[in-house]
Short mmCIF file of C-alpha atoms and ligand atoms in Angstrom, two decimals:
data_model
loop_
_atom_site.label_atom_id
_atom_site.label_comp_id
_atom_site.label_asym_id
_atom_site.label_seq_id
_atom_site.Cartn_x
_atom_site.Cartn_y
_atom_site.Cartn_z
CA MET A 1 -5.47 28.81 7.21
CA SER A 2 -1.85 29.12 7.81
CA LYS A 3 0.38 26.41 7.27
CA VAL A 4 -1.17 22.91 8.08
CA ARG A 5 1.14 20.84 10.38
CA VAL A 6 0.31 17.46 11.68
CA ARG A 7 1.79 15.07 14.44
CA PHE A 8 1.10 11.63 14.73
CA ALA A 9 2.17 11.13 18.53
CA PRO A 10 2.85 7.01 19.44
CA SER A 11 4.04 6.54 22.10
CA PRO A 12 6.47 2.95 21.53
CA THR A 13 4.55 0.81 24.21
CA GLY A 14 3.88 -2.12 21.68
CA PRO A 15 2.44 -2.87 18.53
CA LEU A 16 0.36 -0.14 16.89
CA HIS A 17 -3.65 -1.17 16.93
CA ILE A 18 -5.27 -0.11 13.95
CA GLY A 19 -7.07 2.93 15.80
CA GLY A 20 -3.83 3.95 16.10
CA VAL A 21 -3.25 3.70 12.10
CA ARG A 22 -6.50 5.43 11.68
CA THR A 23 -5.32 7.78 13.99
CA ALA A 24 -2.36 8.15 11.58
CA LEU A 25 -3.98 8.26 8.42
CA TYR A 26 -6.47 10.98 9.26
CA ASN A 27 -3.37 13.02 10.02
CA TYR A 28 -2.11 11.96 6.91
CA LEU A 29 -5.13 12.51 4.72
CA PHE A 30 -5.98 16.31 6.63
CA ALA A 31 -2.03 17.40 5.94
CA LYS A 32 -2.59 16.05 2.01
CA LYS A 33 -6.17 17.85 1.23
CA ASN A 34 -4.93 20.98 2.70
CA GLY A 35 -0.96 21.05 1.32
CA GLY A 36 0.42 20.68 5.15
CA LYS A 37 3.30 18.77 6.64
CA MET A 38 3.10 15.18 8.53
CA ILE A 39 5.33 14.38 11.10
CA LEU A 40 5.88 11.90 13.46
CA ARG A 41 6.90 12.22 16.72
CA ILE A 42 7.69 9.42 19.19
CA GLU A 43 6.69 10.11 22.37
CA ASP A 44 9.25 7.64 25.09
CA THR A 45 8.70 9.96 28.14
CA ASP A 46 8.05 6.72 29.82
CA GLN A 47 10.63 4.96 29.53
CA LYS A 48 9.20 1.96 32.48
CA ARG A 49 6.60 1.53 29.27
CA TYR A 50 9.16 1.59 26.28
CA VAL A 51 9.23 -1.79 24.64
CA ASP A 52 11.67 -3.03 22.07
CA GLY A 53 10.37 -2.96 18.58
CA ALA A 54 7.46 -0.60 19.00
CA GLU A 55 9.34 1.78 17.12
CA GLN A 56 10.07 0.36 14.06
CA TYR A 57 7.36 -1.26 13.83
CA ILE A 58 5.24 1.82 13.97
CA LEU A 59 7.14 2.84 10.61
CA ASP A 60 6.91 -0.25 9.23
CA SER A 61 3.10 0.15 9.62
CA LEU A 62 3.07 3.54 8.07
CA GLU A 63 4.88 2.66 5.17
CA TRP A 64 3.38 -0.86 4.27
CA CYS A 65 -0.02 1.66 4.29
CA GLY A 66 1.51 4.40 2.30
CA ILE A 67 1.32 6.67 4.73
CA HIS A 68 4.07 9.23 3.94
CA LEU A 69 5.98 11.40 6.70
CA ASP A 70 7.58 14.47 5.47
CA GLU A 71 9.52 14.72 8.94
CA SER A 72 10.40 11.80 11.90
CA ILE A 73 12.74 9.88 13.44
CA ILE A 74 14.17 8.65 10.01
CA HIS A 75 13.28 11.81 7.75
CA GLY A 76 14.93 14.64 10.35
CA GLY A 77 12.93 18.03 9.65
CA LYS A 78 14.65 21.39 10.53
CA TYR A 79 12.17 21.15 14.24
CA GLY A 80 13.94 17.73 15.50
CA PRO A 81 14.63 15.48 17.22
CA TYR A 82 11.51 13.95 17.04
CA ARG A 83 12.16 11.44 19.74
CA GLN A 84 10.68 13.24 23.35
CA SER A 85 13.69 11.39 24.86
CA GLN A 86 16.10 13.24 22.81
CA ARG A 87 14.27 16.12 23.94
CA LYS A 88 15.10 16.12 27.31
CA GLU A 89 16.59 19.05 28.32
CA ILE A 90 14.36 20.94 26.51
CA TYR A 91 11.25 20.72 29.27
CA ARG A 92 12.59 21.35 32.38
CA PRO A 93 12.71 25.30 31.77
CA TYR A 94 9.13 25.37 30.21
CA ALA A 95 7.82 23.00 33.63
CA GLU A 96 9.88 26.14 35.63
CA GLN A 97 9.16 28.95 33.92
CA LEU A 98 5.15 27.64 35.48
CA VAL A 99 6.44 27.13 38.96
CA ASN A 100 8.24 30.55 38.79
CA ASN A 101 4.55 32.40 37.11
CA GLY A 102 3.02 30.38 40.22
CA PHE A 103 0.93 27.69 37.28
CA ALA A 104 3.04 25.22 39.47
CA TYR A 105 4.37 24.00 42.35
CA TYR A 106 7.39 21.42 43.24
CA ALA A 107 5.68 18.61 45.30
CA PHE A 108 7.44 16.19 47.36
CA ASP A 109 5.52 13.51 48.99
CA THR A 110 6.22 10.15 48.93
CA ALA A 111 3.88 6.66 47.62
CA GLU A 112 3.12 6.68 50.96
CA GLU A 113 2.04 9.88 51.81
CA LEU A 114 -0.03 10.21 48.98
CA THR A 115 -2.00 6.70 49.55
CA LEU A 116 -2.47 7.96 52.97
CA MET A 117 -4.07 10.78 51.92
CA ARG A 118 -5.93 9.10 49.62
CA GLU A 119 -7.64 6.58 52.21
CA ARG A 120 -7.94 9.46 54.66
CA MET A 121 -10.16 11.19 52.02
CA LYS A 122 -11.84 7.95 51.16
CA LYS A 123 -12.97 7.54 55.00
CA ALA A 124 -13.98 11.10 54.56
CA GLY A 125 -16.68 10.11 52.00
CA VAL A 126 -14.82 11.11 48.73
CA THR A 127 -14.93 8.20 46.46
CA SER A 128 -12.37 9.32 44.43
CA PRO A 129 -9.70 11.39 46.01
CA GLN A 130 -7.44 13.31 44.23
CA TYR A 131 -4.31 15.87 44.84
CA ASN A 132 -6.30 18.95 43.56
CA SER A 133 -7.05 22.57 44.96
CA VAL A 134 -8.86 20.52 48.35
CA THR A 135 -5.94 18.53 48.98
CA ARG A 136 -2.81 19.73 48.26
CA SER A 137 -2.64 22.14 51.68
CA THR A 138 -1.98 19.10 53.69
CA MET A 139 0.08 18.04 50.74
CA LYS A 140 4.13 18.26 51.20
CA ASN A 141 4.64 20.81 48.44
CA SER A 142 6.14 24.74 47.63
CA LEU A 143 2.75 25.92 48.29
CA SER A 144 1.74 24.10 51.68
CA LEU A 145 5.99 24.77 53.18
CA SER A 146 7.42 27.14 53.88
CA ASP A 147 10.08 28.84 51.36
CA ASP A 148 13.19 27.92 53.77
CA GLU A 149 11.83 24.07 54.00
CA VAL A 150 11.56 23.76 49.90
CA LYS A 151 14.91 26.08 49.49
CA LYS A 152 16.59 23.27 51.86
CA ARG A 153 14.53 20.08 50.15
CA LEU A 154 15.79 21.70 46.69
CA ASN A 155 19.13 21.69 47.42
CA ASN A 156 19.50 18.23 49.53
CA GLU A 157 18.31 17.20 45.72
CA GLU A 158 15.63 15.39 47.47
CA PRO A 159 13.23 13.60 44.81
CA TYR A 160 10.16 16.10 43.75
CA VAL A 161 7.68 16.36 41.15
CA ILE A 162 6.20 19.84 39.88
CA ARG A 163 2.76 19.76 39.68
CA ILE A 164 0.03 22.29 37.64
CA LYS A 165 -1.58 24.39 40.45
CA MET A 166 -5.53 23.79 38.62
CA PRO A 167 -7.11 26.83 39.85
CA ARG A 168 -10.97 26.54 41.82
CA ASN A 169 -13.73 26.70 40.01
CA GLN A 170 -13.11 28.22 36.92
CA GLU A 171 -14.60 26.82 32.93
CA VAL A 172 -12.12 26.00 30.22
CA LYS A 173 -13.36 26.30 27.09
CA LEU A 174 -12.07 24.64 24.15
CA PHE A 175 -13.50 24.27 20.30
CA ASP A 176 -13.26 20.95 18.83
CA VAL A 177 -13.56 20.81 15.30
CA ILE A 178 -15.29 17.06 15.62
CA ARG A 179 -17.67 18.13 18.92
CA GLY A 180 -17.65 21.83 18.91
CA TRP A 181 -17.85 24.20 22.00
CA VAL A 182 -16.37 21.47 25.04
CA VAL A 183 -16.31 23.61 28.78
CA VAL A 184 -15.10 21.91 31.82
CA ASN A 185 -15.32 22.72 35.15
CA THR A 186 -11.60 23.33 36.59
CA ASN A 187 -13.38 21.83 40.43
CA LYS A 188 -13.60 18.23 38.14
CA MET A 189 -9.77 18.43 37.27
CA ASP A 190 -6.08 17.46 39.75
CA ASP A 191 -3.18 19.25 40.23
CA LYS A 192 -1.66 16.24 37.24
CA VAL A 193 2.02 15.50 37.30
CA ILE A 194 4.28 17.95 34.90
CA PHE A 195 7.89 16.56 35.76
CA LYS A 196 8.36 13.75 36.53
CA SER A 197 11.58 13.00 39.45
CA ASP A 198 13.13 11.36 36.92
CA GLY A 199 13.91 14.64 35.54
CA MET A 200 11.57 13.78 32.21
CA PRO A 201 8.31 15.64 31.84
CA THR A 202 5.30 13.55 31.65
CA TYR A 203 2.96 13.37 28.17
CA HIS A 204 0.48 16.56 28.93
CA LEU A 205 4.02 19.23 29.36
CA ALA A 206 6.05 16.84 26.66
CA ASN A 207 2.74 17.35 24.04
CA VAL A 208 2.18 20.61 24.66
CA VAL A 209 6.02 21.77 24.46
CA ASP A 210 6.21 19.92 21.12
CA ASP A 211 3.22 20.33 19.64
CA TYR A 212 3.84 24.58 20.30
CA LEU A 213 7.93 23.97 19.19
CA MET A 214 6.73 22.07 15.69
CA LYS A 215 4.63 24.57 14.88
CA ILE A 216 1.79 22.15 15.08
CA SER A 217 -1.12 23.44 13.49
CA HIS A 218 -4.32 20.60 14.08
CA VAL A 219 -4.11 18.20 16.85
CA ILE A 220 -6.34 15.27 15.44
CA ARG A 221 -6.25 12.00 18.10
CA GLY A 222 -7.96 9.63 19.44
CA GLU A 223 -11.05 10.40 21.90
CA GLU A 224 -9.79 8.95 24.88
CA TRP A 225 -7.23 12.13 25.01
CA LEU A 226 -10.26 14.40 25.35
CA PRO A 227 -10.36 14.23 28.80
CA SER A 228 -6.94 15.64 29.15
CA ALA A 229 -7.08 18.56 26.11
CA PRO A 230 -8.41 20.94 28.84
CA LEU A 231 -5.30 20.61 30.63
CA HIS A 232 -3.80 20.97 27.65
CA VAL A 233 -5.84 24.30 27.11
CA LEU A 234 -4.17 26.09 30.26
CA LEU A 235 -0.96 24.89 29.59
CA TYR A 236 -0.92 27.16 26.25
CA GLU A 237 -2.51 29.37 28.45
CA TYR A 238 -0.18 29.82 31.02
CA LEU A 239 2.99 29.17 29.17
CA GLY A 240 1.94 32.66 26.59
CA TRP A 241 1.05 30.27 24.03
CA LYS A 242 -2.75 31.08 23.83
CA SER A 243 -2.21 32.80 20.28
CA GLN A 244 -0.13 29.57 19.01
CA GLN A 245 -2.47 26.45 20.52
CA PRO A 246 -3.69 24.32 18.29
CA GLN A 247 -6.91 23.60 16.64
CA PHE A 248 -8.27 19.56 18.50
CA ALA A 249 -9.77 17.48 16.75
CA HIS A 250 -11.02 14.52 18.95
CA LEU A 251 -11.62 11.00 16.77
CA PRO A 252 -14.52 9.15 17.44
CA LEU A 253 -13.90 5.72 19.27
CA LEU A 254 -13.53 2.15 17.11
CA LEU A 255 -16.06 -0.38 19.14
CA LYS A 256 -15.95 -3.69 19.05
CA PRO A 257 -17.76 -5.12 16.17
CA ASP A 258 -20.84 -6.26 18.76
CA GLY A 259 -21.80 -4.85 21.92
CA ASN A 260 -20.12 -1.67 23.32
CA GLY A 261 -16.89 -0.75 24.30
CA LYS A 262 -13.54 -0.31 22.86
CA LEU A 263 -12.06 -2.16 20.30
CA SER A 264 -9.34 -4.42 21.53
CA LYS A 265 -6.96 -6.97 20.31
CA ARG A 266 -8.88 -9.44 22.90
CA ASP A 267 -11.96 -9.28 20.29
CA GLY A 268 -9.89 -9.34 17.77
CA ASP A 269 -8.57 -13.47 19.23
CA ARG A 270 -12.21 -13.69 20.10
CA LEU A 271 -14.03 -13.11 17.08
CA GLY A 272 -10.86 -14.48 14.81
CA PHE A 273 -9.64 -10.95 13.02
CA PRO A 274 -6.46 -9.13 13.10
CA VAL A 275 -5.97 -5.75 15.05
CA PHE A 276 -2.56 -4.98 14.36
CA PRO A 277 -1.32 -3.80 10.62
CA LEU A 278 1.56 -6.15 10.80
CA ASN A 279 2.35 -9.31 12.43
CA TRP A 280 3.63 -8.54 15.76
CA LYS A 281 6.02 -10.90 18.36
CA ASN A 282 6.12 -9.84 21.80
CA PRO A 283 9.31 -9.55 22.96
CA GLU A 284 8.62 -10.91 25.85
CA THR A 285 6.87 -13.54 25.54
CA GLY A 286 7.30 -14.41 22.00
CA GLU A 287 3.45 -14.65 21.00
CA ILE A 288 2.89 -13.62 17.54
CA SER A 289 -0.05 -11.54 16.81
CA LEU A 290 -1.58 -11.69 12.85
CA GLY A 291 -1.66 -8.47 10.90
CA TYR A 292 -3.62 -7.58 8.06
CA LYS A 293 -0.30 -7.55 5.95
CA GLU A 294 0.37 -11.40 7.17
CA GLY A 295 -3.26 -12.02 6.77
CA GLY A 296 -3.43 -11.49 3.10
CA TYR A 297 -4.94 -8.00 3.08
CA LEU A 298 -3.80 -5.78 0.85
CA PRO A 299 -2.96 -2.46 1.61
CA GLU A 300 -5.50 -0.17 0.08
CA ALA A 301 -8.36 -2.51 1.02
CA PHE A 302 -7.05 -2.15 4.61
CA ILE A 303 -6.87 1.74 4.36
CA ASN A 304 -9.82 1.97 2.54
CA MET A 305 -11.42 -0.09 5.05
CA LEU A 306 -10.12 2.05 8.05
CA ALA A 307 -10.84 5.25 6.38
CA PHE A 308 -14.69 4.83 6.88
CA LEU A 309 -14.68 3.88 10.52
CA GLY A 310 -15.59 7.40 11.77
CA TRP A 311 -15.57 9.31 8.23
CA ASN A 312 -17.90 9.11 4.99
CA PRO A 313 -17.69 10.81 1.82
CA GLY A 314 -21.67 11.96 1.63
CA THR A 315 -21.94 10.11 -1.41
CA PRO A 316 -22.69 6.23 -1.61
CA GLN A 317 -19.46 5.98 -3.10
CA GLU A 318 -17.36 3.35 -0.95
CA ILE A 319 -14.05 2.43 -3.29
CA PHE A 320 -10.89 5.22 -2.32
CA SER A 321 -7.80 5.32 -3.06
CA ILE A 322 -6.05 6.83 -0.88
CA ASP A 323 -5.07 9.60 -3.52
CA ASP A 324 -8.93 9.99 -3.80
CA LEU A 325 -9.03 9.97 -0.18
CA CYS A 326 -6.37 12.73 -0.27
CA GLU A 327 -8.72 14.57 -2.07
CA THR A 328 -12.15 14.10 -0.53
CA PHE A 329 -11.41 13.85 3.66
CA THR A 330 -12.95 16.73 5.69
CA LEU A 331 -12.64 16.88 9.38
CA ASP A 332 -16.69 17.81 8.75
CA ARG A 333 -17.46 14.24 7.81
CA VAL A 334 -16.20 12.57 10.83
CA GLY A 335 -18.86 11.29 12.59
CA LYS A 336 -18.67 12.00 16.44
CA SER A 337 -19.60 8.63 18.06
CA GLY A 338 -18.19 5.88 17.86
CA ALA A 339 -17.16 3.05 14.62
CA LYS A 340 -18.22 0.12 14.69
CA PHE A 341 -15.41 -2.79 13.43
CA ASP A 342 -16.96 -4.56 10.69
CA PHE A 343 -15.12 -7.30 9.69
CA ASP A 344 -17.20 -8.49 6.80
CA LYS A 345 -16.64 -5.95 5.76
CA THR A 346 -12.78 -5.14 5.59
CA LYS A 347 -13.04 -8.94 3.64
CA TRP A 348 -15.38 -7.32 0.97
CA PHE A 349 -13.15 -4.32 0.37
CA ASN A 350 -10.61 -6.67 -0.08
CA GLN A 351 -11.92 -8.61 -2.48
CA GLN A 352 -12.97 -5.41 -4.16
CA TYR A 353 -9.44 -4.45 -5.00
CA LEU A 354 -8.45 -8.06 -5.80
CA ARG A 355 -10.96 -7.85 -8.69
CA SER A 356 -10.14 -4.26 -9.88
CA LYS A 357 -5.95 -5.89 -10.03
CA SER A 358 -5.30 -6.98 -14.04
CA LYS A 359 -4.26 -10.31 -14.02
CA LEU A 360 -0.60 -9.59 -14.73
CA GLU A 361 -0.80 -7.80 -11.19
CA LEU A 362 -2.19 -11.05 -10.03
CA ALA A 363 0.01 -13.11 -11.08
CA GLU A 364 2.99 -11.59 -9.75
CA MET A 365 1.51 -11.87 -6.07
CA LEU A 366 0.55 -15.49 -6.77
CA GLN A 367 3.81 -16.61 -8.14
CA VAL A 368 5.23 -15.65 -4.65
CA ILE A 369 2.83 -18.31 -2.90
CA LEU A 370 3.42 -20.54 -5.89
CA LYS A 371 7.49 -20.83 -5.25
CA LYS A 372 6.38 -21.01 -1.10
CA ASN A 373 4.75 -24.47 -2.45
CA ASP A 374 7.46 -25.68 -4.83
CA ILE A 375 5.03 -24.80 -7.97
CA SER A 376 6.84 -23.25 -10.27
CA ALA A 377 4.95 -22.07 -13.02
CA GLU A 378 5.34 -19.22 -16.24
CA ILE A 379 3.85 -15.70 -15.71
CA ASN A 380 1.56 -15.87 -18.58
CA TYR A 381 -0.28 -19.30 -17.71
CA VAL A 382 -0.12 -18.15 -13.83
CA ALA A 383 -2.12 -14.87 -15.10
CA ASN A 384 -4.90 -17.10 -16.77
CA VAL A 385 -5.21 -19.05 -13.58
CA CYS A 386 -5.63 -15.30 -11.96
CA GLN A 387 -8.25 -14.04 -14.50
CA GLN A 388 -10.04 -17.50 -13.96
CA LEU A 389 -10.46 -17.40 -10.30
CA LYS A 390 -10.53 -14.13 -9.34
CA GLU A 391 -13.99 -13.43 -9.20
CA ARG A 392 -14.09 -15.76 -6.53
CA ALA A 393 -11.48 -14.68 -4.17
CA THR A 394 -11.27 -12.61 -1.14
CA PHE A 395 -7.25 -13.25 -1.01
CA ILE A 396 -4.68 -14.03 -3.45
CA LYS A 397 -4.36 -17.08 -1.44
CA ASP A 398 -7.69 -18.68 -1.80
CA MET A 399 -6.25 -18.73 -5.57
CA TRP A 400 -4.21 -21.20 -4.24
CA SER A 401 -6.04 -22.61 -1.88
CA GLU A 402 -8.46 -23.25 -3.95
CA GLY A 403 -7.16 -23.37 -7.45
CA LYS A 404 -4.65 -26.18 -6.87
CA TYR A 405 -5.29 -28.23 -9.47
CA TYR A 406 -4.35 -25.41 -12.08
CA PHE A 407 -0.94 -26.53 -10.77
CA GLN A 408 -0.69 -30.11 -10.08
CA PRO A 409 -3.03 -32.97 -10.73
CA PRO A 410 -5.92 -33.58 -7.69
CA LYS A 411 -4.52 -35.63 -4.21
CA SER A 412 -8.07 -36.64 -3.56
CA TYR A 413 -11.80 -36.38 -4.90
CA ASP A 414 -14.52 -35.13 -3.08
CA ASP A 415 -16.67 -37.55 -1.59
CA LYS A 416 -19.71 -36.41 -2.12
CA VAL A 417 -19.28 -36.31 -5.37
CA ILE A 418 -18.09 -39.80 -5.98
CA ARG A 419 -20.94 -40.83 -3.61
CA LYS A 420 -23.68 -39.82 -5.27
CA LYS A 421 -22.49 -39.85 -9.63
CA TRP A 422 -19.71 -41.99 -9.85
CA ASP A 423 -20.48 -45.55 -10.82
CA ASN A 424 -18.90 -48.37 -13.68
CA ASP A 425 -21.55 -47.16 -16.07
CA ILE A 426 -20.14 -43.77 -15.72
CA LYS A 427 -16.65 -44.65 -15.89
CA ASP A 428 -17.47 -45.90 -19.28
CA ILE A 429 -19.06 -42.98 -20.43
CA LEU A 430 -16.06 -41.40 -19.23
CA ASN A 431 -14.12 -43.16 -20.98
CA GLU A 432 -15.87 -42.50 -24.39
CA LEU A 433 -16.02 -38.82 -23.80
CA LYS A 434 -12.26 -38.77 -23.50
CA ILE A 435 -12.02 -40.16 -26.71
CA GLU A 436 -13.73 -37.66 -28.32
CA LEU A 437 -11.98 -35.21 -26.84
CA ALA A 438 -8.78 -36.86 -27.67
CA GLU A 439 -9.87 -36.36 -31.48
CA LEU A 440 -10.19 -31.97 -30.69
CA VAL A 441 -7.56 -30.33 -32.85
CA ASP A 442 -7.92 -27.14 -31.47
CA PHE A 443 -8.31 -27.92 -27.47
CA SER A 444 -10.24 -24.29 -27.01
CA ALA A 445 -12.88 -23.81 -23.94
CA GLU A 446 -15.46 -23.81 -26.86
CA ASN A 447 -14.68 -26.65 -28.67
CA ILE A 448 -14.62 -28.48 -25.58
CA GLU A 449 -17.81 -26.90 -24.39
CA THR A 450 -19.42 -28.45 -28.49
CA VAL A 451 -18.15 -31.48 -28.04
CA PHE A 452 -18.96 -32.40 -24.43
CA LYS A 453 -22.79 -31.30 -25.07
CA LEU A 454 -23.03 -33.33 -28.27
CA PHE A 455 -21.82 -35.97 -26.40
CA LEU A 456 -24.37 -35.53 -24.18
CA GLU A 457 -27.13 -35.32 -26.51
CA LYS A 458 -25.81 -38.43 -28.25
CA LYS A 459 -25.34 -40.56 -24.80
CA LYS A 460 -29.03 -39.03 -23.90
CA ILE A 461 -27.38 -37.87 -20.64
CA LYS A 462 -28.17 -35.18 -18.53
CA MET A 463 -25.15 -32.33 -17.57
CA GLY A 464 -25.63 -32.50 -13.99
CA VAL A 465 -25.23 -36.41 -14.17
CA LEU A 466 -21.85 -36.13 -16.49
CA LEU A 467 -20.09 -32.16 -15.83
CA PRO A 468 -19.79 -32.77 -12.08
CA VAL A 469 -17.48 -36.22 -12.87
CA LEU A 470 -15.60 -34.60 -15.22
CA ARG A 471 -15.39 -31.55 -12.90
CA VAL A 472 -14.09 -34.00 -10.14
CA SER A 473 -12.25 -35.57 -12.71
CA LEU A 474 -10.10 -32.95 -13.60
CA THR A 475 -10.40 -30.64 -10.17
CA GLY A 476 -10.40 -32.85 -7.37
CA LEU A 477 -13.63 -30.58 -6.26
CA ALA A 478 -17.73 -30.39 -6.72
CA MET A 479 -17.13 -26.91 -7.42
CA GLY A 480 -15.31 -24.25 -9.26
CA PRO A 481 -15.21 -21.46 -12.05
CA SER A 482 -15.86 -22.65 -15.80
CA LEU A 483 -14.98 -26.46 -16.60
CA PHE A 484 -14.44 -26.16 -19.88
CA ASN A 485 -11.95 -23.37 -19.28
CA ILE A 486 -10.19 -25.03 -17.14
CA ALA A 487 -9.83 -27.92 -19.03
CA GLU A 488 -8.83 -25.70 -21.51
CA LEU A 489 -5.78 -23.71 -19.32
CA ILE A 490 -4.09 -26.92 -17.85
CA GLY A 491 -4.38 -28.76 -22.26
CA LYS A 492 -5.25 -31.31 -23.95
CA LYS A 493 -2.63 -33.46 -22.48
CA GLU A 494 -3.35 -32.81 -18.80
CA THR A 495 -7.17 -33.22 -19.40
CA LEU A 496 -6.84 -36.52 -20.97
CA PHE A 497 -4.40 -37.85 -18.00
CA ARG A 498 -6.44 -36.91 -15.80
CA ILE A 499 -9.02 -38.25 -16.71
CA ASP A 500 -7.50 -41.61 -17.33
CA THR A 501 -6.29 -41.18 -13.94
CA ALA A 502 -9.47 -40.85 -12.06
CA ILE A 503 -11.15 -44.09 -13.93
CA GLN A 504 -8.01 -46.06 -12.40
CA LYS A 505 -7.88 -44.57 -9.07
CA ILE A 506 -11.75 -43.65 -8.29
CA ARG A 507 -13.29 -46.62 -6.33
CA LYS A 508 -16.61 -46.84 -4.87
N1 LIG B 601 1.49 9.69 22.91
C1 LIG B 601 -0.14 10.09 22.99
C2 LIG B 601 -0.50 8.61 22.72
O1 LIG B 601 0.38 7.85 22.53
C3 LIG B 601 -0.39 10.72 21.80
C4 LIG B 601 -1.57 11.83 21.98
C5 LIG B 601 -1.51 12.88 21.90
O2 LIG B 601 -1.89 12.34 19.90
O3 LIG B 601 -1.73 13.54 22.05
O4 LIG B 601 -1.41 8.18 21.73
#
């Protein structure tokens, strides 16, 4: 294989959707697997759709995901500039070359003339009228007008676009690494604009010219671009670059979790999950859309989940670090059919990665949340808390919301436990237990448990009667990790204090 060079080529028209991140990820994995280069090219030829902040958002998202770039608008590289608006001057000569060689033509039609043509065709029974080999002769272009007329219009600087001259009834064949051979008849294709009246190329021309000039070996992109690929194949041929045409791989769509169709922001809002990697603030409305990062996901989990939306390793293994993915990923294990997004699976991945972290790593993450809540605690103490909570948490933030009692006495007590288990007798019993616990010198979980069990035996009380009462006194909750471990961690003084407080505060 010649040198692998792949590109991720987003348009900065808004926040990067997770489908876009997956495209970037597959490009990156393919590059790494094959010792190639990963390029980021910003496709901003459509100035009307440019959205402030979108470019930075793309860069920040890739960085958070651990997708490293070799060449880009910030990393530079010898094929720059990497932003199409800065390459403006590059494209016109290629468009003109196509006109001069008879593969494209100037078209002077106004918006009204285009509308009239469509109306005319609709009346004649054509359901989706196009500017094509049939209609072009009725329009104002350099094929239908005389040479003199064309020259005059060009000299007068009349606005024009350049359109590709789509041949009639020709088969365009392209090989897609994922889909195999794709054959399209040119009668189904229109005379697409390749160069606009504002002096900018359209996506099609800019994309092909840049892929060629940047020596891109493989075009790996979403399935929505498959219909454009035959046009791109023709452009490679007409520009004389057929032997350098990159290989194509069109990735399957990301589908809604329920039903069919492409996963959209609306699905996320409707079903309560993010569709963006990071928070995005709409610069016009100020509306904030939640991102995976801010939603508490670990980048490793997010990436692992995305990798599996359309690809599988062919083995039961599900947990892959990004390095594992770089080693294992191949395009021939990418499926053709759409991949259904599964939010529960996404949470599962996060839980798996959370569990795989050391207690100190978790403690550092939890400290950030504790600080925000004005809690100061020793890192080793926090680490021990994390150790006790990690099997129960999906997100690091759960350790705070479900484990506040490790850092402060309960502010309220579980209603149901109180209703079912609390009475004056139990208060006295709890007080007696407290006295026994107070005598314990080594306040370890094991010793606490022994004292507790001996106490139950002596008093002939069932575990299910006293344990929930002790738990609610110490934590305020009905459930949680081993109560004896909790007591050991918060310590003897705090345990006794909380029992006392509960006895005084809880009324029924
Ligand atoms: N600019 C296109 C996009 O926004 C790139 C498509 C391609 O990769 O060719 O997705």
